[in-house]
């Protein structure tokens, strides 16, 4: 198929989707067809076949395949969701849209760019494990993220226990964050060794929040505060 045929097919696809606002059709027999797209619903904590309300198909100059942004509604909780997708070739002259990647409500698995890669990798995997309901694995990845934080500050540190102690002694973390880190360390060990004990969904969620909070405090908030202090230099003290 030539480039002209590809462009023509994409133009037809975009025009078809641009006309579909309500995305419902009634057949001659009276049966109502509803356009549905797969997306993850954070409120239901599950993949759902959401009902399409509107979508826009567009072309990126740097990508040969069309993309789209869709507004959909969860069929269970009725929450509105916004997702993006890309059309890929799956066979000779066969194309399919990928499942929607949710962009709103904002995803919880976003990791701040200020966090070093050695920590980012484990945080991303922790989020992936939690989404896959692998809660013990999530706990292990949370502990691994904090271990990466310790190694980032001192590559000579070989154990998480010594690393947390060193961070507390040097003032990188306070007593409360040290306690959170200790909880992560203990559950990391629980998840890493063969045992009949399991990490619950609630505990995994808390551990993931603890790990994210520690990393944000050390790498994101400290950096913001230093920039804030730098801007205050030369500013007169308030009169009251």
GROMACS .gro file of C-alpha atoms in nm, residues 16-237:
model
  222
   16UNK     CA    1  -1.526   0.923   1.072
   17UNK     CA    2  -1.425   0.978   1.435
   18UNK     CA    3  -1.468   1.355   1.415
   19UNK     CA    4  -1.833   1.306   1.317
   20UNK     CA    5  -1.901   1.065   1.603
   21UNK     CA    6  -1.997   1.282   1.900
   22UNK     CA    7  -2.235   1.056   2.094
   23UNK     CA    8  -2.096   0.728   1.957
   24UNK     CA    9  -2.423   0.537   1.968
   25UNK     CA   10  -2.592   0.371   1.672
   26UNK     CA   11  -2.932   0.207   1.631
   27UNK     CA   12  -2.954  -0.085   1.390
   28UNK     CA   13  -3.256  -0.166   1.172
   29UNK     CA   14  -3.368  -0.417   1.436
   30UNK     CA   15  -3.368  -0.147   1.702
   31UNK     CA   16  -3.055  -0.273   1.875
   32UNK     CA   17  -2.843   0.009   2.022
   33UNK     CA   18  -2.468  -0.016   1.968
   34UNK     CA   19  -2.242   0.176   2.208
   35UNK     CA   20  -1.876   0.248   2.132
   36UNK     CA   21  -1.664   0.125   2.425
   37UNK     CA   22  -1.293   0.152   2.496
   38UNK     CA   23  -1.079  -0.022   2.757
   39UNK     CA   24  -0.923   0.204   3.023
   40UNK     CA   25  -0.827   0.172   3.390
   41UNK     CA   26  -1.071   0.334   3.634
   42UNK     CA   27  -0.897   0.448   3.957
   43UNK     CA   28  -1.224   0.461   4.149
   44UNK     CA   29  -1.314   0.101   4.062
   45UNK     CA   30  -0.948  -0.007   4.072
   46UNK     CA   31  -1.001  -0.213   3.756
   47UNK     CA   32  -0.984  -0.216   3.378
   48UNK     CA   33  -1.328  -0.128   3.240
   49UNK     CA   34  -1.499  -0.110   2.901
   50UNK     CA   35  -1.583   0.259   2.926
   51UNK     CA   36  -1.851   0.425   2.713
   52UNK     CA   37  -1.714   0.677   2.464
   53UNK     CA   38  -1.866   1.025   2.481
   54UNK     CA   39  -1.630   1.212   2.247
   55UNK     CA   40  -1.290   1.173   2.088
   56UNK     CA   41  -1.051   1.359   1.861
   57UNK     CA   42  -0.820   1.183   1.615
   58UNK     CA   43  -0.509   1.370   1.503
   59UNK     CA   44  -0.177   1.316   1.328
   60UNK     CA   45   0.167   1.391   1.470
   61UNK     CA   46   0.422   1.500   1.210
   62UNK     CA   47   0.680   1.273   1.372
   63UNK     CA   48   0.457   0.964   1.393
   64UNK     CA   49   0.321   0.775   1.089
   65UNK     CA   50   0.019   0.646   1.282
   66UNK     CA   51  -0.280   0.850   1.398
   67UNK     CA   52  -0.343   0.918   1.766
   68UNK     CA   53  -0.654   1.010   1.958
   69UNK     CA   54  -0.775   1.164   2.281
   70UNK     CA   55  -1.102   1.025   2.416
   71UNK     CA   56  -1.351   1.127   2.684
   72UNK     CA   57  -1.515   0.815   2.826
   73UNK     CA   58  -1.736   0.723   3.122
   74UNK     CA   59  -1.690   0.421   3.348
   75UNK     CA   60  -1.997   0.196   3.316
   76UNK     CA   61  -1.982   0.104   3.686
   77UNK     CA   62  -1.914   0.421   3.886
   78UNK     CA   63  -2.002   0.669   3.606
   79UNK     CA   64  -1.676   0.860   3.658
   80UNK     CA   65  -1.549   1.061   3.358
   81UNK     CA   66  -1.208   0.955   3.230
   82UNK     CA   67  -0.975   1.096   2.965
   83UNK     CA   68  -0.728   0.877   2.781
   84UNK     CA   69  -0.497   0.871   2.481
   85UNK     CA   70  -0.436   0.595   2.227
   86UNK     CA   71  -0.241   0.518   1.913
   87UNK     CA   72  -0.347   0.315   1.609
   88UNK     CA   73  -0.099   0.041   1.521
   89UNK     CA   74  -0.068  -0.194   1.225
   90UNK     CA   75  -0.139  -0.552   1.335
   91UNK     CA   76  -0.143  -0.722   0.995
   92UNK     CA   77  -0.150  -0.662   0.623
   93UNK     CA   78  -0.379  -0.362   0.584
   94UNK     CA   79  -0.512  -0.426   0.936
   95UNK     CA   80  -0.504  -0.160   1.205
   96UNK     CA   81  -0.624  -0.151   1.565
   97UNK     CA   82  -0.642   0.111   1.836
   98UNK     CA   83  -0.450   0.033   2.154
   99UNK     CA   84  -0.627   0.045   2.491
  100UNK     CA   85  -0.659   0.396   2.631
  101UNK     CA   86  -0.380   0.526   2.853
  102UNK     CA   87  -0.546   0.733   3.126
  103UNK     CA   88  -0.422   1.091   3.161
  104UNK     CA   89  -0.711   1.220   3.375
  105UNK     CA   90  -0.771   1.181   3.662
  106UNK     CA   91  -0.391   1.208   3.697
  107UNK     CA   92  -0.216   0.876   3.743
  108UNK     CA   93  -0.060   0.800   4.081
  109UNK     CA   94   0.240   0.628   3.923
  110UNK     CA   95   0.404   0.951   3.813
  111UNK     CA   96   0.753   0.994   3.958
  112UNK     CA   97   0.912   1.339   3.978
  113UNK     CA   98   1.199   1.395   3.735
  114UNK     CA   99   1.421   1.529   4.015
  115UNK     CA  100   1.437   1.180   4.169
  116UNK     CA  101   1.754   0.994   4.056
  117UNK     CA  102   1.717   0.705   3.812
  118UNK     CA  103   1.842   0.449   4.065
  119UNK     CA  104   1.535   0.535   4.275
  120UNK     CA  105   1.290   0.607   3.990
  121UNK     CA  106   1.322   0.256   3.847
  122UNK     CA  107   1.213   0.090   4.171
  123UNK     CA  108   0.929   0.338   4.230
  124UNK     CA  109   0.791   0.274   3.881
  125UNK     CA  110   0.810  -0.101   3.936
  126UNK     CA  111   0.643  -0.065   4.276
  127UNK     CA  112   0.349   0.112   4.112
  128UNK     CA  113   0.334  -0.156   3.841
  129UNK     CA  114   0.331  -0.432   4.103
  130UNK     CA  115   0.053  -0.261   4.297
  131UNK     CA  116  -0.157  -0.220   3.981
  132UNK     CA  117  -0.103  -0.590   3.907
  133UNK     CA  118  -0.214  -0.671   4.265
  134UNK     CA  119   0.128  -0.821   4.342
  135UNK     CA  120   0.137  -0.660   4.685
  136UNK     CA  121   0.435  -0.849   4.830
  137UNK     CA  122   0.638  -0.759   4.521
  138UNK     CA  123   0.524  -0.398   4.564
  139UNK     CA  124   0.666  -0.398   4.919
  140UNK     CA  125   0.997  -0.534   4.791
  141UNK     CA  126   1.021  -0.262   4.525
  142UNK     CA  127   0.938   0.008   4.783
  143UNK     CA  128   1.225  -0.113   5.000
  144UNK     CA  129   1.449  -0.126   4.696
  145UNK     CA  130   1.362   0.238   4.617
  146UNK     CA  131   1.473   0.349   4.964
  147UNK     CA  132   1.785   0.136   4.931
  148UNK     CA  133   1.858   0.328   4.609
  149UNK     CA  134   1.809   0.654   4.799
  150UNK     CA  135   2.068   0.543   5.056
  151UNK     CA  136   2.319   0.436   4.789
  152UNK     CA  137   2.267   0.768   4.607
  153UNK     CA  138   2.389   0.952   4.918
  154UNK     CA  139   2.665   0.704   5.003
  155UNK     CA  140   2.761   0.431   4.753
  156UNK     CA  141   2.952   0.248   5.029
  157UNK     CA  142   2.632   0.165   5.219
  158UNK     CA  143   2.545  -0.199   5.158
  159UNK     CA  144   2.246  -0.259   5.386
  160UNK     CA  145   1.918  -0.070   5.414
  161UNK     CA  146   1.935  -0.067   5.795
  162UNK     CA  147   2.276   0.104   5.798
  163UNK     CA  148   2.170   0.335   5.518
  164UNK     CA  149   1.863   0.461   5.703
  165UNK     CA  150   2.069   0.514   6.017
  166UNK     CA  151   2.328   0.712   5.823
  167UNK     CA  152   2.063   0.930   5.659
  168UNK     CA  153   1.911   1.008   5.999
  169UNK     CA  154   2.248   1.086   6.157
  170UNK     CA  155   2.345   1.320   5.872
  171UNK     CA  156   2.010   1.500   5.888
  172UNK     CA  157   1.890   1.396   5.542
  173UNK     CA  158   1.576   1.247   5.702
  174UNK     CA  159   1.412   1.318   6.037
  175UNK     CA  160   1.286   1.075   6.301
  176UNK     CA  161   0.941   1.031   6.143
  177UNK     CA  162   1.082   0.954   5.797
  178UNK     CA  163   1.330   0.716   5.961
  179UNK     CA  164   1.036   0.529   6.119
  180UNK     CA  165   0.863   0.510   5.780
  181UNK     CA  166   1.185   0.377   5.629
  182UNK     CA  167   1.212   0.113   5.902
  183UNK     CA  168   0.857  -0.003   5.825
  184UNK     CA  169   0.953  -0.031   5.457
  185UNK     CA  170   1.268  -0.226   5.546
  186UNK     CA  171   1.079  -0.481   5.756
  187UNK     CA  172   0.807  -0.536   5.496
  188UNK     CA  173   1.069  -0.554   5.220
  189UNK     CA  174   1.227  -0.844   5.407
  190UNK     CA  175   0.885  -1.005   5.457
  191UNK     CA  176   0.810  -0.990   5.085
  192UNK     CA  177   1.156  -1.103   4.976
  193UNK     CA  178   1.171  -1.427   5.178
  194UNK     CA  179   0.967  -1.746   5.147
  195UNK     CA  180   0.689  -1.731   5.406
  196UNK     CA  181   0.317  -1.790   5.439
  197UNK     CA  182   0.262  -1.426   5.544
  198UNK     CA  183   0.124  -1.190   5.283
  199UNK     CA  184   0.132  -0.816   5.237
  200UNK     CA  185  -0.226  -0.685   5.222
  201UNK     CA  186  -0.348  -0.436   4.967
  202UNK     CA  187  -0.390  -0.173   5.241
  203UNK     CA  188  -0.035  -0.226   5.370
  204UNK     CA  189   0.108  -0.217   5.016
  205UNK     CA  190  -0.076   0.110   4.949
  206UNK     CA  191   0.061   0.263   5.270
  207UNK     CA  192   0.414   0.141   5.200
  208UNK     CA  193   0.400   0.285   4.848
  209UNK     CA  194   0.282   0.617   4.990
  210UNK     CA  195   0.562   0.610   5.251
  211UNK     CA  196   0.828   0.539   4.988
  212UNK     CA  197   0.698   0.813   4.757
  213UNK     CA  198   0.679   1.063   5.045
  214UNK     CA  199   1.035   0.992   5.158
  215UNK     CA  200   1.171   1.030   4.804
  216UNK     CA  201   0.970   1.348   4.742
  217UNK     CA  202   1.093   1.496   5.071
  218UNK     CA  203   1.459   1.417   5.007
  219UNK     CA  204   1.483   1.494   4.635
  220UNK     CA  205   1.193   1.727   4.549
  221UNK     CA  206   1.093   1.935   4.851
  222UNK     CA  207   1.450   1.993   4.972
  223UNK     CA  208   1.543   2.116   4.625
  224UNK     CA  209   1.241   2.347   4.616
  225UNK     CA  210   1.326   2.486   4.959
  226UNK     CA  211   1.686   2.557   4.854
  227UNK     CA  212   1.558   2.746   4.549
  228UNK     CA  213   1.318   2.936   4.775
  229UNK     CA  214   1.602   3.034   5.011
  230UNK     CA  215   1.815   3.143   4.716
  231UNK     CA  216   1.537   3.375   4.597
  232UNK     CA  217   1.509   3.527   4.944
  233UNK     CA  218   1.871   3.635   4.953
  234UNK     CA  219   1.888   4.012   4.922
  235UNK     CA  220   1.521   4.053   5.015
  236UNK     CA  221   1.471   4.286   5.311
  237UNK     CA  222   1.339   4.136   5.634
   0.00000   0.00000   0.00000
